[in-house]
Short mmCIF file of C-alpha atoms in Angstrom, two decimals:
data_model
loop_
_atom_site.label_atom_id
_atom_site.label_comp_id
_atom_site.label_asym_id
_atom_site.label_seq_id
_atom_site.Cartn_x
_atom_site.Cartn_y
_atom_site.Cartn_z
CA MET A 21 103.43 109.60 134.60
CA SER A 22 106.00 106.49 135.11
CA ALA A 23 108.51 107.13 131.78
CA ALA A 24 107.82 103.89 129.13
CA ILE A 25 111.91 105.42 127.64
CA GLU A 26 114.82 106.52 129.22
CA PHE A 27 117.93 107.32 127.09
CA ARG A 28 120.34 108.00 130.04
CA ASN A 29 123.52 109.67 128.51
CA ILE A 30 123.92 107.88 125.55
CA CYS A 31 126.60 108.38 123.36
CA LYS A 32 126.89 106.45 119.24
CA SER A 33 129.66 106.80 116.42
CA TYR A 34 130.49 105.50 113.16
CA GLY A 35 133.91 105.30 113.41
CA GLU A 36 135.41 108.48 114.32
CA LYS A 37 131.06 110.50 113.35
CA ALA A 38 130.13 110.90 116.13
CA VAL A 39 125.93 111.22 115.65
CA LEU A 40 124.42 111.09 119.73
CA GLU A 41 126.58 113.19 122.67
CA ASN A 42 125.59 112.51 126.09
CA PHE A 43 121.86 112.14 124.84
CA SER A 44 119.27 112.21 127.06
CA LEU A 45 115.83 112.43 127.25
CA SER A 46 112.35 110.64 129.00
CA ILE A 47 109.54 109.22 127.46
CA GLU A 48 106.40 109.26 129.34
CA LYS A 49 103.97 106.34 128.87
CA GLY A 50 101.08 106.77 126.08
CA GLU A 51 103.07 109.57 124.47
CA PHE A 52 103.10 109.81 120.46
CA VAL A 53 106.41 111.36 120.08
CA THR A 54 107.94 112.74 116.53
CA ILE A 55 111.20 113.43 115.82
CA ILE A 56 112.34 115.08 112.95
CA GLY A 57 116.23 116.85 112.49
CA SER A 58 118.84 117.90 109.58
CA SER A 59 120.07 115.01 107.76
CA GLY A 60 122.28 112.60 109.84
CA CYS A 61 121.09 114.24 112.97
CA GLY A 62 120.54 111.34 114.28
CA LYS A 63 117.18 110.24 114.48
CA THR A 64 116.90 107.01 112.58
CA THR A 65 120.35 105.88 115.30
CA ALA A 66 118.14 106.49 118.52
CA LEU A 67 115.09 104.95 117.51
CA LYS A 68 117.08 101.64 116.67
CA LEU A 69 118.87 101.88 120.34
CA VAL A 70 115.44 101.79 121.97
CA ASN A 71 114.94 97.97 120.51
CA GLY A 72 118.59 96.73 120.31
CA LEU A 73 118.95 96.81 116.56
CA LEU A 74 122.38 99.05 117.70
CA THR A 75 123.91 99.00 120.51
CA PRO A 76 125.38 102.41 122.67
CA ASP A 77 129.36 103.23 122.56
CA SER A 78 128.04 104.00 126.25
CA GLY A 79 125.26 105.64 128.30
CA GLU A 80 122.36 103.60 129.37
CA ILE A 81 118.89 102.78 128.41
CA LEU A 82 115.14 102.04 130.00
CA ILE A 83 112.11 101.24 129.33
CA ASP A 84 110.23 100.67 131.89
CA GLY A 85 112.30 100.90 134.47
CA GLU A 86 115.00 98.62 132.70
CA ASP A 87 118.37 99.03 131.54
CA ILE A 88 117.86 97.09 128.36
CA ALA A 89 121.31 95.85 127.75
CA GLY A 90 121.18 92.82 130.05
CA THR A 91 118.14 91.24 128.32
CA ASP A 92 117.47 89.19 125.41
CA GLN A 93 118.02 91.13 122.78
CA VAL A 94 114.93 88.43 119.98
CA GLN A 95 112.50 89.57 123.14
CA LEU A 96 112.98 92.35 123.31
CA ARG A 97 112.44 93.85 119.39
CA ARG A 98 108.87 90.79 119.70
CA ASN A 99 107.65 92.36 121.98
CA ILE A 100 108.04 96.36 120.47
CA GLY A 101 106.43 96.98 117.27
CA TYR A 102 107.96 98.55 114.22
CA ALA A 103 107.39 99.56 111.30
CA ILE A 104 109.64 101.01 108.34
CA GLN A 105 109.42 102.96 104.55
CA GLY A 106 108.47 100.71 102.53
CA SER A 107 106.14 97.95 103.33
CA VAL A 108 108.83 96.05 103.45
CA LEU A 109 106.69 92.20 103.57
CA PHE A 110 107.59 88.75 103.49
CA PRO A 111 106.72 88.44 99.69
CA HIS A 112 105.98 84.85 99.45
CA MET A 113 103.53 84.95 102.48
CA THR A 114 100.58 86.01 102.51
CA VAL A 115 98.63 89.13 104.26
CA GLU A 116 97.04 86.80 106.79
CA GLN A 117 100.40 85.54 106.87
CA ASN A 118 102.87 89.00 107.74
CA ILE A 119 99.81 89.77 110.20
CA ALA A 120 100.87 86.85 112.02
CA TYR A 121 104.57 86.37 111.68
CA VAL A 122 104.64 87.64 115.54
CA PRO A 123 102.20 86.29 117.42
CA ASN A 124 102.81 82.71 115.99
CA LEU A 125 106.97 83.05 117.29
CA LEU A 126 104.75 84.31 120.69
CA ASN A 127 101.70 82.48 121.16
CA ARG A 128 102.85 78.80 118.83
CA ARG A 129 100.03 76.22 120.71
CA ASP A 130 96.90 79.32 120.42
CA LYS A 131 96.16 79.78 116.17
CA LYS A 132 92.94 80.85 117.74
CA ARG A 133 94.44 83.20 119.86
CA THR A 134 96.21 84.59 116.30
CA ARG A 135 93.79 84.62 114.36
CA GLU A 136 91.28 86.73 116.31
CA ALA A 137 94.50 88.90 116.60
CA VAL A 138 95.42 89.23 112.73
CA ASP A 139 90.69 90.18 112.41
CA LYS A 140 91.05 92.76 114.69
CA TRP A 141 94.19 94.60 113.23
CA MET A 142 92.95 94.12 109.93
CA GLY A 143 89.83 96.05 111.12
CA ILE A 144 91.71 98.70 112.88
CA VAL A 145 93.72 99.93 110.05
CA GLY A 146 90.73 99.61 107.29
CA LEU A 147 92.75 96.80 105.62
CA ASP A 148 89.27 94.41 104.11
CA ALA A 149 89.15 90.87 105.17
CA GLU A 150 88.70 89.61 101.32
CA LEU A 151 92.80 90.68 101.24
CA LYS A 152 94.18 88.15 103.45
CA GLY A 153 94.95 85.67 100.95
CA ARG A 154 96.08 87.96 98.90
CA TYR A 155 100.27 88.50 99.03
CA PRO A 156 102.51 92.13 98.97
CA ASP A 157 102.73 92.76 94.84
CA GLU A 158 99.29 91.79 94.41
CA LEU A 159 98.61 94.92 96.81
CA SER A 160 98.52 99.18 96.21
CA GLY A 161 101.48 101.10 98.22
CA GLY A 162 98.95 101.84 100.86
CA GLN A 163 97.35 98.12 101.63
CA GLN A 164 101.24 97.07 101.88
CA GLN A 165 101.84 100.02 104.35
CA ARG A 166 98.78 98.57 106.34
CA VAL A 167 99.84 95.81 107.03
CA GLY A 168 103.24 97.14 107.84
CA ILE A 169 101.54 99.10 110.50
CA ALA A 170 98.86 95.42 111.28
CA ARG A 171 101.80 93.38 111.87
CA ALA A 172 104.05 95.94 113.46
CA LEU A 173 100.86 96.08 116.16
CA ALA A 174 99.45 92.58 116.10
CA ALA A 175 101.66 91.45 118.67
CA SER A 176 99.89 94.79 121.23
CA PRO A 177 103.01 95.83 122.11
CA GLU A 178 102.97 99.15 124.27
CA LEU A 179 105.54 100.60 121.91
CA LEU A 180 106.04 101.22 118.50
CA LEU A 181 108.91 102.51 116.88
CA MET A 182 107.96 103.51 113.03
CA ASP A 183 110.90 104.78 110.80
CA GLU A 184 109.83 107.75 108.05
CA PRO A 185 107.09 104.59 107.21
CA PHE A 186 104.60 107.22 104.68
CA GLY A 187 107.78 108.01 102.72
CA ALA A 188 107.34 105.93 100.09
CA VAL A 189 103.65 106.67 99.57
CA ASP A 190 101.25 109.40 97.21
CA GLU A 191 100.04 112.40 99.55
CA ILE A 192 96.93 111.28 99.79
CA THR A 193 97.53 107.98 100.89
CA ARG A 194 100.18 109.48 102.78
CA SER A 195 97.61 111.34 104.64
CA GLN A 196 94.67 109.11 105.02
CA LEU A 197 97.31 107.08 107.16
CA GLN A 198 98.61 109.35 108.81
CA SER A 199 94.86 109.77 110.30
CA GLU A 200 94.99 105.77 110.38
CA LEU A 201 97.27 106.40 112.89
CA ARG A 202 96.61 109.22 114.57
CA ARG A 203 93.19 107.67 115.12
CA ILE A 204 95.05 104.07 115.79
CA TYR A 205 97.02 105.58 118.79
CA GLU A 206 94.24 107.27 120.76
CA GLN A 207 92.33 103.83 120.06
CA THR A 208 95.50 102.17 122.21
CA GLY A 209 97.39 104.28 123.97
CA ILE A 210 100.17 102.79 122.78
CA THR A 211 103.76 104.29 123.40
CA VAL A 212 104.88 105.62 120.12
CA LEU A 213 108.58 106.93 118.49
CA PHE A 214 107.77 107.95 114.45
CA VAL A 215 110.81 109.19 112.95
CA THR A 216 110.18 112.18 109.75
CA HIS A 217 111.98 114.64 107.80
CA ASP A 218 108.20 116.81 107.57
CA ILE A 219 107.54 119.24 110.50
CA ALA A 220 104.23 119.81 108.96
CA GLU A 221 103.71 115.76 109.64
CA ALA A 222 105.69 115.88 112.97
CA LEU A 223 103.49 118.74 114.25
CA ARG A 224 100.27 117.10 113.19
CA LEU A 225 100.84 113.93 114.54
CA GLY A 226 103.18 113.96 117.29
CA THR A 227 101.92 114.97 120.97
CA LYS A 228 105.05 115.74 121.20
CA VAL A 229 108.38 117.27 118.89
CA LEU A 230 111.35 116.22 119.20
CA VAL A 231 113.64 118.41 117.07
CA MET A 232 117.50 117.59 116.92
CA ASP A 233 119.95 118.64 115.62
CA ALA A 234 124.79 116.81 115.16
CA GLY A 235 123.55 114.44 117.18
CA LYS A 236 121.46 116.59 120.15
CA ILE A 237 118.12 118.25 121.31
CA GLU A 238 117.25 121.31 120.39
CA GLN A 239 113.73 120.97 122.02
CA TYR A 240 111.33 118.50 123.16
CA ALA A 241 107.88 120.16 123.52
CA PRO A 242 104.21 120.08 121.84
CA PRO A 243 103.40 121.32 118.83
CA ALA A 244 102.19 124.49 120.05
CA GLU A 245 104.72 125.42 121.86
CA LEU A 246 106.98 124.88 119.41
CA LEU A 247 105.21 127.14 116.86
CA ARG A 248 104.73 129.44 120.17
CA ALA A 249 108.52 129.17 121.77
CA PRO A 250 111.37 128.25 118.98
CA ALA A 251 113.59 127.01 121.67
CA THR A 252 116.88 128.07 118.96
CA ASP A 253 117.09 129.55 115.59
CA PHE A 254 117.54 125.74 114.52
CA VAL A 255 113.97 125.21 115.44
CA ARG A 256 112.60 128.74 114.18
CA ARG A 257 113.71 128.31 111.17
CA LEU A 258 112.32 124.68 110.70
CA VAL A 259 108.90 125.64 111.75
CA GLU A 260 108.90 128.78 110.14
CA LYS A 261 106.49 128.31 107.68
CA GLU A 262 104.39 126.26 109.13
CA ARG A 263 103.83 129.33 111.76
CA ARG A 264 103.40 131.53 109.37
CA ALA A 265 100.60 129.68 107.85
CA CYS A 266 98.67 129.75 110.83
CA ARG A 267 95.99 132.19 110.95
CA LEU A 268 95.66 131.98 115.05
CA PRO A 269 96.91 134.38 117.85
CA ASP A 270 99.97 132.84 119.42
CA GLU A 271 98.04 132.66 122.86
CA GLN A 272 94.98 129.96 120.84
CA LEU A 273 97.90 127.35 119.10
CA ASP A 274 96.73 124.45 122.12
CA SER A 275 93.97 124.44 119.81
CA CYS A 276 95.63 124.81 116.08
CA GLU A 277 95.21 120.85 114.87
CA PHE A 278 97.32 120.00 111.37
CA SER A 279 96.33 119.23 108.56
CA GLY A 280 98.50 117.21 106.30
CA ALA A 281 99.20 120.66 104.35
CA GLY A 282 99.72 122.00 107.36
CA CYS A 283 97.93 124.54 110.65
CA ALA A 284 93.77 123.78 109.72
CA ALA A 285 93.34 127.57 110.96
CA LYS A 286 95.30 128.48 107.71
CA GLN A 287 92.32 127.12 105.52
#
């Protein structure tokens, strides 16, 4: 399988503080990568480097084999879905206008195609058509987040970046959104990078989990492997609670399914 994203010897500092040091990673197409680690470890920095919101001090970032440093940065961002914590919707635009924003930029003359994209993604993320004419302040937190996801996906990008998108909603809504996102991923096969501070969420959603600490990779592996064979003491401490909660023996961890509260086998 070919790489969707490659980080090659990336270094990034803010002033004298090094956030990423010789950071190298290859992410295959179609992976759902959850990124977790200590505060300030470089999770969000790595994410923002992918769509050019930040520029590395040294090193290269390739998307589909092309160095993004030589591409049009505006066009790059329009072709990458991006969703962050809270809805961050345009308050003066309706639900329909918010979701249609990027498709309208890409297909100014094809209004029919844009309308079809809005209808398609509203249906996929579980939004009723009657919400099209409402404004963000007329929606619940969960509805706003669904609009944000639909907007990020409306141009049918092959890559979706998400920075703690469910951090501002209640636990019940969060669990529902996790299920919806996983279903969307399985339905579309899109490549996803998802930053979270919640290890249970990382294990539940990711096909691969990237564990970071102090700007370096501690482990990059499927969820079951993190539980079965943590590579460092940092990873071991991170997954300890979830591992204790799981009642399956090590040899059966690959069949483990995670819920928002941890491994389903503990139920």
